[in-house]
Amino acid sequence: MSQTATIVKPTKANIGIFTNPKHDLWISEAEPTVESVQKGDSLKPGEVTIAVKSTGICGSDVHFWHAGCIGPMIVEGDHILGHESAGQVIAVHPSVTTLKVGDRVAIEPNIICNECEPCLTGRYNGCERVEFLSTPPVPGLLRRYVNHPAAWCYKIGDMSYENGALLEPLSVALAGMQRSGIKLGDPVLVCGAGPIGLITLLCCQAAGACPIVITDIDEGRLKFAKEVCPSAITHKVERMSAEDSAKAIVASFGGIEPAVAMECTGVESSIASAIWATKFGGTVFVIGVGKNELNFPFMRCSTREIDLVFQYRYCNTWPRAIRLVENGVIDLSKLITHRFKIEDALEAFKTAADPKTGAIKAGTGQRPCSAPDWSIGGEDRGHSRSDRVFPLRTLARPMLRQSGAWSRMAARRFESTTTTKTAAETAKENAAKVSSKVSASASEYASKAQEGLSKVSSAAGPAIAGAAKGVASSLSKVGGRTATAVAFVEKQVPTVVYYSKVGAEVAKIVFRGQKMSPPSVETFQSYFQNVWKNPSSLLQSASQTAAKTAQQPASILARVQNVSRAQLVAGGVIFAECLGFFTVGEMIGRFKLIGYHGETAAAHH
């Protein structure tokens, strides 16, 4: 770095909060070192050094510690957490002209490529080469000192560092507000009273939405939401179907269907309820992050022309967020409850990860917490608290900030590569695999039969398999040979049902080819009754038939020569089935052999 750079020399060592693939959590020395900060030799062009004063601990930070990953973002080495920070500029590279030493700034925790289409069109949250701080492998902001591009540092004036750190979750809510298009007087539903839901609630109130209903499953969260926004209507979600839940939500609105639903949980049932509740032509805007795959009421969206919209992080929100806080439009201080020193960060994380921990709201006593958001920071406006840590309102923030950092991460961005699982999850998966094998086989056979044998009712197979599975489930508790025998029978049921249908269809082909009529039901009943009364008659009949066949070889050859085309084709189908090249269903259903044309279009409703 040039000798002309302006530097305020720090004295304390740079420390950070680390985790690793073993799920350890510890405090250790971090980069840049205090010596490097004092010399100013670690700054790159366009960068400044910031003494971090406040950093929020998001639910994603706790998840990286406990699970070691979030989807494709995997902790593969020693990794520094944290991405919600504000601090003071203590060193400036000579190329930087927008900031100076002593400026108080909030940090937008990303570095983009400035070359891809999303970057060039202003939607840089879609940059596939983004380096998002705290998302592996990019180190986070839970440090005393950090070097960061000046372009992503925003002056906050005399705003508190705590509010400066909270600009990051506020940006999440603002991104949703901008794209959802909420207007003055719109009835709005906010799903989830966690930190993002609460801030979204405040934004909806500031935007003039009314009435506003906020939902949650926790009564304590709803009580706090009412304190944050007294005009809001709170609705406790009960266990019921999504459609019934939607009716209850609309009832809380006084019979008004919401024009916009801001879904802040990412939970499947919550999204479904929001879709059922929203009015014709309305919008369900999903801010929360959930599983890789979710089910939702598609036809409800289709027939009601409901727009289902999603969000990934944010872009161009910090200046707007700063203005809202500076002018008192949004009061974030209500969300802050506790503060800790950076040296006590481990205790802060443990408290944040413990659902039973009580978080105290300043001046109002103790409150319940579920999945706390905390902040680590220091010297605030008008105070002299070196490296203090403060927890935010502990209300289960969705893990929204995920990154496709580095080019090697981009290809895995939307894959499910979660590798760390709890013992309970592993046991549940193993049990599911065992119990699903039979169901999978039954489904496979049923689908094949349905495709080619459309005249045969496909309800018999699943019904029998379901009944067998129910018996197996009941008897499996007894254990031993009985359960094993039942499981074997259950496994064979789909195959027996399928090939019974195959036999029936082949018989139809033969009878049609010979212009014959199948035997009547009475004939079958009489035959089986005789066999039942005298089983030996079956053996006698078989031996007599064999004797006659042996005495008439010429007759057999004559019959072979007179085999019809229908019989040859039927035999070929069965032979191919035995060889495994085709299934009878495919042969009959796809090639329409021997005048078999399946069901007509009118038969399919």
XYZ file of C-alpha atoms in Angstrom:
605
model
C 0.000 0.000 0.000
C 1.174 3.525 -0.732
C 2.724 5.584 2.073
C 0.123 8.273 1.445
C -2.737 6.144 2.786
C -4.470 7.478 5.884
C -4.488 4.937 8.709
C -5.716 4.872 12.284
C -3.573 2.239 13.974
C -5.541 -0.254 16.116
C -4.034 -1.959 19.140
C -6.150 -5.053 19.790
C -5.538 -8.316 17.956
C -8.008 -9.247 15.252
C -10.154 -12.155 16.406
C -13.048 -13.946 14.753
C -15.687 -16.558 15.523
C -14.961 -19.790 13.631
C -16.697 -23.064 12.921
C -15.621 -26.132 10.928
C -16.979 -29.392 9.456
C -16.707 -30.987 12.927
C -19.198 -28.368 14.219
C -16.688 -26.835 16.595
C -17.136 -23.191 17.564
C -14.223 -21.154 18.792
C -12.610 -17.729 18.882
C -9.216 -17.329 17.273
C -6.988 -14.846 15.489
C -8.278 -13.780 12.103
C -7.167 -11.965 8.959
C -6.175 -9.254 8.475
C -3.780 -9.309 11.409
C -3.505 -6.278 13.620
C 0.050 -5.765 12.328
C -1.211 -5.779 8.745
C -3.975 -3.326 9.648
C -1.428 -1.047 11.351
C 0.803 -1.079 8.275
C -2.078 -0.912 5.826
C -0.398 -3.401 3.509
C -3.374 -5.756 3.161
C -5.691 -3.289 1.417
C -6.413 -3.805 -2.268
C -7.445 -1.000 -4.631
C -10.967 0.164 -3.820
C -10.935 -1.290 -0.296
C -11.200 0.135 3.189
C -10.501 -1.415 6.579
C -13.437 -1.371 8.986
C -13.383 -1.844 12.732
C -16.573 -3.859 13.142
C -18.734 -2.625 16.013
C -21.981 -4.607 15.704
C -22.763 -7.883 13.950
C -26.018 -9.789 13.976
C -26.046 -13.561 14.240
C -28.558 -14.849 11.724
C -30.231 -18.241 11.958
C -28.048 -19.266 9.020
C -24.925 -18.695 11.142
C -26.270 -21.089 13.768
C -27.187 -23.548 11.017
C -23.683 -23.477 9.489
C -22.333 -24.213 12.959
C -24.749 -27.044 13.778
C -25.396 -28.628 10.365
C -22.224 -27.639 8.519
C -24.135 -26.633 5.439
C -27.207 -25.014 3.955
C -28.101 -26.810 0.742
C -25.058 -26.603 -1.575
C -23.208 -24.179 0.736
C -20.959 -26.500 2.732
C -18.438 -25.694 5.457
C -15.297 -27.482 4.247
C -12.671 -25.897 6.512
C -12.202 -23.319 9.248
C -14.862 -20.731 8.522
C -15.737 -17.297 9.982
C -19.446 -16.570 10.494
C -21.538 -13.373 10.427
C -22.944 -11.110 7.690
C -24.980 -8.364 9.455
C -22.486 -5.678 10.435
C -21.739 -2.012 10.897
C -18.527 -0.295 12.012
C -16.027 2.503 11.582
C -13.569 3.055 8.752
C -9.998 2.982 10.140
C -7.958 2.744 6.917
C -8.545 3.805 3.319
C -6.722 2.786 0.141
C -5.521 5.812 -1.883
C -7.851 4.837 -4.749
C -10.925 5.341 -2.543
C -12.449 8.823 -2.660
C -15.957 8.187 -1.289
C -14.973 7.314 2.297
C -12.522 8.616 4.845
C -11.141 7.443 8.163
C -13.715 7.892 10.923
C -16.800 7.353 8.727
C -19.501 5.193 10.310
C -20.700 2.638 7.786
C -23.022 -0.322 7.305
C -21.654 -3.213 5.280
C -23.538 -4.882 2.431
C -22.003 -8.356 2.671
C -21.419 -9.224 -0.961
C -18.832 -8.754 -3.691
C -20.139 -9.210 -7.229
C -18.403 -9.838 -10.558
C -19.840 -6.771 -12.365
C -19.707 -8.726 -15.627
C -22.687 -11.128 -15.796
C -26.155 -10.166 -17.026
C -27.739 -9.829 -13.546
C -24.919 -7.524 -12.480
C -25.077 -5.412 -15.650
C -28.861 -5.093 -15.458
C -28.856 -4.005 -11.818
C -30.146 -7.261 -10.294
C -26.806 -8.278 -8.854
C -28.403 -10.580 -6.276
C -28.497 -13.069 -9.155
C -24.723 -12.933 -9.735
C -23.529 -16.539 -10.000
C -19.971 -15.560 -9.020
C -20.932 -13.528 -5.992
C -18.787 -13.743 -2.877
C -21.287 -13.488 -0.059
C -19.627 -13.000 3.301
C -20.193 -15.795 5.845
C -21.296 -18.230 3.127
C -18.592 -20.888 2.642
C -15.913 -20.492 1.513
C -16.069 -16.699 1.977
C -15.176 -15.622 5.560
C -17.818 -13.609 7.383
C -17.912 -10.401 9.409
C -17.706 -11.700 12.976
C -14.261 -10.133 13.342
C -12.731 -7.027 14.887
C -11.321 -5.826 11.567
C -12.287 -6.594 7.993
C -11.228 -5.315 4.574
C -14.168 -4.653 2.255
C -14.779 -2.778 -1.029
C -15.776 0.809 -0.341
C -18.547 0.456 -2.944
C -20.388 -1.875 -0.552
C -19.990 0.314 2.543
C -22.716 2.883 3.225
C -22.406 5.917 5.478
C -24.898 5.859 8.341
C -24.073 9.208 9.968
C -24.900 9.195 13.662
C -27.190 6.152 13.382
C -26.379 3.552 16.044
C -24.164 0.668 14.986
C -26.886 -1.674 16.181
C -29.396 -0.182 13.749
C -26.667 -0.198 11.113
C -26.287 -3.962 11.546
C -30.058 -4.392 11.304
C -30.080 -2.748 7.880
C -29.296 -6.184 6.428
C -32.521 -7.916 7.554
C -34.385 -4.692 6.756
C -33.025 -5.000 3.209
C -34.543 -8.457 2.951
C -37.963 -7.056 3.807
C -37.535 -4.044 1.522
C -36.679 -6.240 -1.449
C -39.967 -8.045 -0.898
C -41.892 -4.792 -0.534
C -40.506 -3.404 -3.791
C -41.322 -6.469 -5.880
C -44.681 -7.335 -4.289
C -46.121 -3.944 -5.218
C -48.043 -3.325 -1.995
C -50.154 -0.182 -2.300
C -51.854 2.214 0.098
C -54.943 0.551 1.564
C -54.098 -2.990 0.440
C -55.192 -5.710 2.864
C -51.979 -7.657 3.525
C -51.268 -10.994 5.159
C -47.842 -11.513 6.791
C -47.071 -15.176 7.453
C -44.574 -15.703 10.275
C -43.732 -13.422 13.208
C -39.980 -14.029 13.158
C -37.465 -11.181 12.682
C -38.065 -10.959 8.921
C -41.812 -11.212 9.424
C -41.762 -8.483 12.080
C -39.689 -6.128 9.949
C -41.959 -6.879 6.972
C -44.914 -6.051 9.220
C -43.363 -2.669 10.039
C -42.718 -2.021 6.344
C -46.314 -2.891 5.406
C -47.596 -0.548 8.090
C -45.310 2.230 6.823
C -46.541 1.605 3.261
C -50.154 2.230 4.323
C -51.422 -1.338 4.034
C -54.593 -2.024 6.012
C -55.799 -4.158 7.522
C -52.708 -6.252 8.234
C -52.954 -9.743 9.688
C -49.812 -11.496 10.946
C -49.833 -15.238 11.633
C -47.668 -17.587 13.653
C -47.914 -20.825 15.609
C -46.399 -19.233 18.738
C -48.547 -17.076 20.984
C -45.485 -15.306 22.424
C -44.347 -14.146 19.011
C -47.792 -12.833 18.188
C -47.909 -10.953 21.489
C -44.606 -9.299 20.684
C -45.795 -8.523 17.127
C -48.777 -6.706 18.635
C -46.419 -4.614 20.769
C -44.242 -3.784 17.751
C -47.264 -2.899 15.605
C -50.406 -2.267 17.699
C -52.633 -1.853 14.635
C -51.843 -5.342 13.366
C -54.327 -8.190 13.770
C -52.701 -11.336 15.142
C -53.808 -14.814 14.117
C -52.598 -18.006 15.769
C -52.261 -20.857 13.279
C -53.880 -24.095 14.397
C -53.468 -27.614 13.044
C -55.941 -27.939 10.182
C -56.021 -28.176 6.413
C -54.636 -25.304 4.367
C -58.104 -24.517 3.041
C -59.645 -24.389 6.507
C -56.712 -22.357 7.789
C -57.278 -19.871 4.979
C -60.926 -19.518 5.930
C -59.912 -18.756 9.517
C -57.395 -16.168 8.289
C -60.013 -14.446 6.132
C -62.278 -14.418 9.167
C -59.543 -12.576 11.092
C -59.568 -10.015 8.279
C -63.278 -9.522 8.913
C -64.216 -11.344 5.737
C -61.761 -9.471 3.508
C -59.452 -11.551 1.316
C -55.873 -10.204 1.320
C -54.586 -8.645 -1.883
C -50.999 -9.604 -1.030
C -49.580 -12.296 1.223
C -45.984 -11.798 2.397
C -44.887 -15.350 3.237
C -41.881 -15.186 5.593
C -41.580 -18.793 6.742
C -40.927 -20.933 3.681
C -43.100 -23.641 5.262
C -45.216 -25.647 2.809
C -48.430 -25.495 4.834
C -48.063 -21.748 5.352
C -47.565 -21.107 1.635
C -50.591 -23.252 0.823
C -52.757 -21.391 3.336
C -51.641 -18.067 1.886
C -52.622 -19.213 -1.607
C -56.053 -20.334 -0.447
C -56.627 -17.065 1.423
C -55.502 -14.587 -1.258
C -58.126 -12.924 -3.430
C -58.606 -13.419 -7.166
C -55.740 -11.744 -9.027
C -53.732 -11.315 -5.812
C -50.089 -12.061 -5.064
C -48.384 -14.520 -2.742
C -44.824 -13.278 -2.277
C -42.500 -15.850 -0.711
C -39.581 -14.337 1.208
C -38.940 -17.355 3.429
C -36.662 -20.218 2.458
C -37.858 -23.805 2.669
C -37.153 -27.272 1.327
C -35.797 -27.887 -2.164
C -39.192 -29.191 -3.288
C -42.632 -28.185 -2.021
C -46.237 -29.039 -2.887
C -48.719 -26.222 -3.375
C -52.357 -25.895 -4.573
C -51.623 -25.358 -8.247
C -55.196 -25.253 -9.472
C -56.144 -22.719 -6.820
C -53.400 -20.462 -8.186
C -54.525 -21.150 -11.735
C -58.255 -20.627 -11.357
C -57.812 -17.571 -9.145
C -54.966 -16.054 -11.232
C -52.791 -15.742 -8.147
C -49.198 -14.689 -8.794
C -46.746 -16.834 -6.820
C -43.492 -14.873 -6.588
C -40.169 -15.674 -4.930
C -37.196 -13.708 -3.636
C -33.452 -14.297 -3.398
C -31.622 -11.891 -1.070
C -31.781 -8.240 -2.158
C -30.243 -5.570 -4.366
C -30.051 -1.777 -4.264
C -31.766 -1.574 -0.880
C -29.214 -0.074 1.540
C -29.689 3.646 0.683
C -33.471 3.244 0.969
C -33.151 1.334 4.252
C -30.888 4.028 5.719
C -33.368 6.777 4.841
C -36.245 4.874 6.451
C -34.356 4.413 9.724
C -32.847 7.912 9.792
C -36.271 9.489 9.346
C -37.944 7.299 11.949
C -40.247 5.583 9.474
C -38.974 2.172 10.598
C -37.932 1.683 14.233
C -35.551 -1.281 14.451
C -34.508 -0.698 18.042
C -37.617 -2.526 19.243
C -36.051 -5.797 18.091
C -32.944 -5.571 20.293
C -32.946 -7.341 23.643
C -29.427 -8.309 24.835
C -25.774 -7.399 24.333
C -22.577 -9.409 24.818
C -18.864 -8.758 24.452
C -17.159 -10.308 21.452
C -15.088 -12.412 23.851
C -18.405 -13.943 25.009
C -19.529 -14.786 21.497
C -19.574 -18.517 22.213
C -22.093 -17.979 24.971
C -24.131 -15.787 22.634
C -24.211 -18.541 20.020
C -25.198 -21.172 22.573
C -28.018 -18.962 23.774
C -29.049 -18.255 20.197
C -29.212 -21.967 19.414
C -31.201 -22.956 22.503
C -34.982 -22.699 21.983
C -35.525 -22.693 25.736
C -33.431 -19.562 26.321
C -35.360 -16.482 27.384
C -34.457 -13.202 25.694
C -35.106 -9.911 27.517
C -36.630 -7.020 25.625
C -35.170 -3.745 26.896
C -37.331 -2.247 29.609
C -40.175 -4.795 29.353
C -38.950 -7.907 31.133
C -38.335 -11.419 29.886
C -39.780 -12.898 26.699
C -39.798 -16.326 25.129
C -37.404 -17.096 22.324
C -37.221 -19.784 19.687
C -34.251 -19.378 17.377
C -32.512 -16.177 18.394
C -30.840 -13.616 16.215
C -27.918 -12.045 18.018
C -25.433 -9.320 17.298
C -21.867 -8.788 18.237
C -20.482 -5.338 18.218
C -19.021 -2.555 20.217
C -18.860 1.143 20.787
C -22.293 2.553 20.141
C -23.455 6.137 19.924
C -22.990 7.881 23.226
C -21.533 4.833 24.942
C -18.118 3.388 25.599
C -18.605 -0.365 25.269
C -15.666 -2.016 23.608
C -16.621 -5.021 21.504
C -20.114 -5.678 22.843
C -22.516 -8.343 21.613
C -26.265 -7.796 21.403
C -28.957 -10.354 20.525
C -31.873 -9.321 18.366
C -35.456 -10.369 18.972
C -35.295 -14.157 19.093
C -37.948 -15.179 16.619
C -36.698 -17.762 14.149
C -35.461 -15.865 11.106
C -35.682 -17.744 7.821
C -32.242 -18.650 6.456
C -32.439 -16.428 3.432
C -28.911 -15.377 2.745
C -27.380 -18.241 0.815
C -24.704 -17.917 -1.789
C -23.427 -19.421 -4.989
C -19.992 -18.098 -3.991
C -17.061 -18.904 -6.249
C -17.563 -20.462 -9.642
C -17.379 -23.993 -8.231
C -20.437 -23.264 -6.084
C -22.580 -21.929 -8.947
C -23.258 -25.305 -10.511
C -24.451 -26.655 -7.168
C -26.595 -23.675 -6.251
C -29.956 -25.360 -6.583
C -28.917 -28.914 -5.765
C -29.702 -30.712 -2.558
C -26.292 -31.666 -1.146
C -26.973 -31.550 2.554
C -24.533 -34.087 3.944
C -24.833 -33.626 7.674
C -27.872 -35.122 9.321
C -28.953 -35.819 12.799
C -29.223 -39.368 14.039
C -33.005 -39.042 14.169
C -33.159 -37.913 10.553
C -30.936 -40.794 9.446
C -33.036 -43.344 11.303
C -36.212 -41.888 9.849
C -34.781 -42.047 6.313
C -33.672 -45.666 6.736
C -37.122 -46.622 7.973
C -38.734 -44.762 5.106
C -36.540 -46.588 2.574
C -37.532 -49.991 3.932
C -41.230 -49.196 4.067
C -41.252 -47.564 0.624
C -39.747 -50.489 -1.325
C -43.022 -52.386 -1.536
C -44.968 -49.220 -2.309
C -42.504 -48.351 -5.065
C -42.812 -51.811 -6.618
C -46.583 -51.694 -6.408
C -46.660 -48.257 -8.015
C -44.364 -49.413 -10.819
C -46.449 -52.466 -11.647
C -49.698 -50.519 -11.331
C -48.482 -47.817 -13.719
C -47.443 -50.405 -16.318
C -50.762 -52.209 -16.068
C -52.718 -48.970 -16.323
C -50.830 -47.915 -19.464
C -51.469 -51.054 -21.525
C -54.447 -52.669 -19.856
C -56.789 -49.753 -19.664
C -59.886 -51.927 -19.643
C -58.888 -53.583 -16.406
C -59.586 -51.539 -13.320
C -56.348 -50.349 -11.747
C -57.968 -49.911 -8.366
C -57.606 -53.587 -7.431
C -53.821 -53.578 -7.242
C -53.379 -50.604 -4.890
C -56.339 -51.758 -2.803
C -54.887 -55.230 -2.282
C -51.389 -53.898 -1.748
C -52.729 -51.366 0.733
C -54.629 -54.021 2.616
C -51.573 -56.267 2.717
C -49.459 -53.386 3.918
C -51.934 -52.657 6.688
C -51.858 -56.283 7.815
C -48.067 -56.293 7.664
C -47.914 -53.111 9.702
C -50.151 -54.605 12.389
C -48.344 -57.928 12.566
C -44.839 -56.502 12.290
C -45.084 -55.521 15.941
C -45.378 -59.195 16.822
C -42.137 -59.940 15.000
C -40.659 -63.344 14.215
C -41.676 -65.628 11.422
C -45.217 -64.297 11.122
C -44.071 -60.790 10.202
C -41.519 -62.214 7.756
C -44.151 -64.358 6.058
C -46.611 -61.483 5.788
C -43.921 -59.197 4.379
C -43.133 -61.822 1.731
C -46.808 -62.117 0.777
C -47.120 -58.356 0.649
C -44.149 -58.160 -1.680
C -45.663 -60.690 -4.081
C -49.146 -59.137 -4.240
C -48.388 -56.463 -6.899
C -46.744 -59.054 -9.182
C -49.618 -61.526 -8.813
C -52.216 -58.831 -9.490
C -50.332 -57.537 -12.527
C -49.833 -60.901 -14.186
C -53.404 -61.898 -13.417
C -54.472 -58.896 -15.462
C -51.952 -59.883 -18.158
C -53.427 -63.368 -18.291
C -56.916 -61.955 -18.604
C -55.932 -59.727 -21.525
C -54.045 -62.505 -23.323
C -57.131 -64.692 -22.936
C -59.196 -61.921 -24.511
C -56.797 -61.783 -27.453
C -57.006 -65.536 -28.006
C -60.777 -65.625 -27.729
C -61.168 -62.718 -30.143
C -58.737 -64.282 -32.605
C -60.693 -67.524 -32.579
C -64.005 -65.712 -32.509
C -64.792 -67.541 -29.294
C -66.659 -66.488 -26.213
C -65.029 -66.883 -22.797
C -66.552 -69.517 -20.509
C -69.344 -68.297 -18.320
C -68.933 -67.590 -14.651
C -71.114 -70.628 -13.887
C -68.662 -72.861 -15.754
C -65.743 -71.628 -13.661
C -67.744 -72.004 -10.464
C -68.732 -75.554 -11.321
C -65.178 -76.485 -12.224
C -63.623 -75.108 -9.043
C -66.383 -76.616 -6.895
C -65.593 -80.059 -8.332
C -61.879 -79.534 -7.729
C -62.579 -78.402 -4.188
C -64.725 -81.454 -3.427
C -62.396 -83.915 -5.160
C -58.823 -82.552 -5.563
C -57.621 -85.891 -6.980
C -59.881 -85.344 -10.009
C -57.557 -82.542 -11.140
C -54.597 -84.930 -11.209
C -56.643 -87.597 -12.963
C -57.755 -85.129 -15.608
C -54.172 -83.982 -16.153
C -52.883 -87.569 -16.527
C -55.672 -88.438 -18.949
C -54.893 -85.399 -21.052
C -51.210 -86.306 -21.126
C -52.007 -89.866 -22.185
C -54.232 -88.691 -25.004
C -51.550 -86.250 -26.138
C -48.924 -89.017 -26.214
C -51.214 -91.226 -28.297
C -51.923 -88.482 -30.867
C -48.602 -86.912 -32.011
C -49.879 -86.444 -35.532
C -52.883 -84.596 -34.211
C -50.578 -82.256 -32.245
C -48.505 -81.478 -35.338
C -51.668 -80.752 -37.237
C -52.788 -78.389 -34.565
C -49.433 -76.583 -34.621
C -49.709 -76.142 -38.363
C -53.183 -74.675 -37.933
C -52.195 -72.173 -35.236
C -53.761 -68.820 -36.048
C -51.992 -65.481 -36.306
C -53.632 -64.369 -33.096
C -52.284 -67.361 -31.222
C -48.773 -66.859 -32.636
C -48.736 -63.221 -31.663
C -50.065 -64.018 -28.191
C -47.363 -66.624 -27.765
C -44.735 -64.184 -28.982
C -45.908 -61.557 -26.537
C -45.675 -63.995 -23.652
C -42.242 -65.157 -24.820
C -41.009 -61.558 -25.037
C -42.390 -60.923 -21.583
C -40.445 -63.893 -20.240
C -37.269 -62.643 -21.852
C -37.826 -59.259 -20.276
C -37.602 -57.226 -23.477
C -41.100 -55.807 -23.215
C -44.014 -55.907 -20.850
C -47.338 -57.208 -22.066
C -48.777 -53.855 -21.166
C -46.379 -52.112 -23.541
C -46.997 -54.593 -26.337
C -50.757 -54.389 -26.092
C -51.103 -50.741 -25.146
C -48.524 -49.228 -27.486
C -48.712 -51.420 -30.568
C -52.464 -52.195 -30.437
C -51.955 -55.788 -31.535
C -54.609 -58.059 -32.992
C -57.306 -55.491 -33.245
C -56.981 -54.460 -29.600
C -57.460 -50.713 -29.515
C -57.796 -50.042 -25.797
C -60.345 -47.661 -24.405
C -61.845 -44.909 -26.487
C -61.265 -41.278 -25.639
C -64.773 -41.101 -24.259
C -63.873 -43.595 -21.572
C -61.322 -41.249 -20.015
C -62.915 -38.563 -17.884
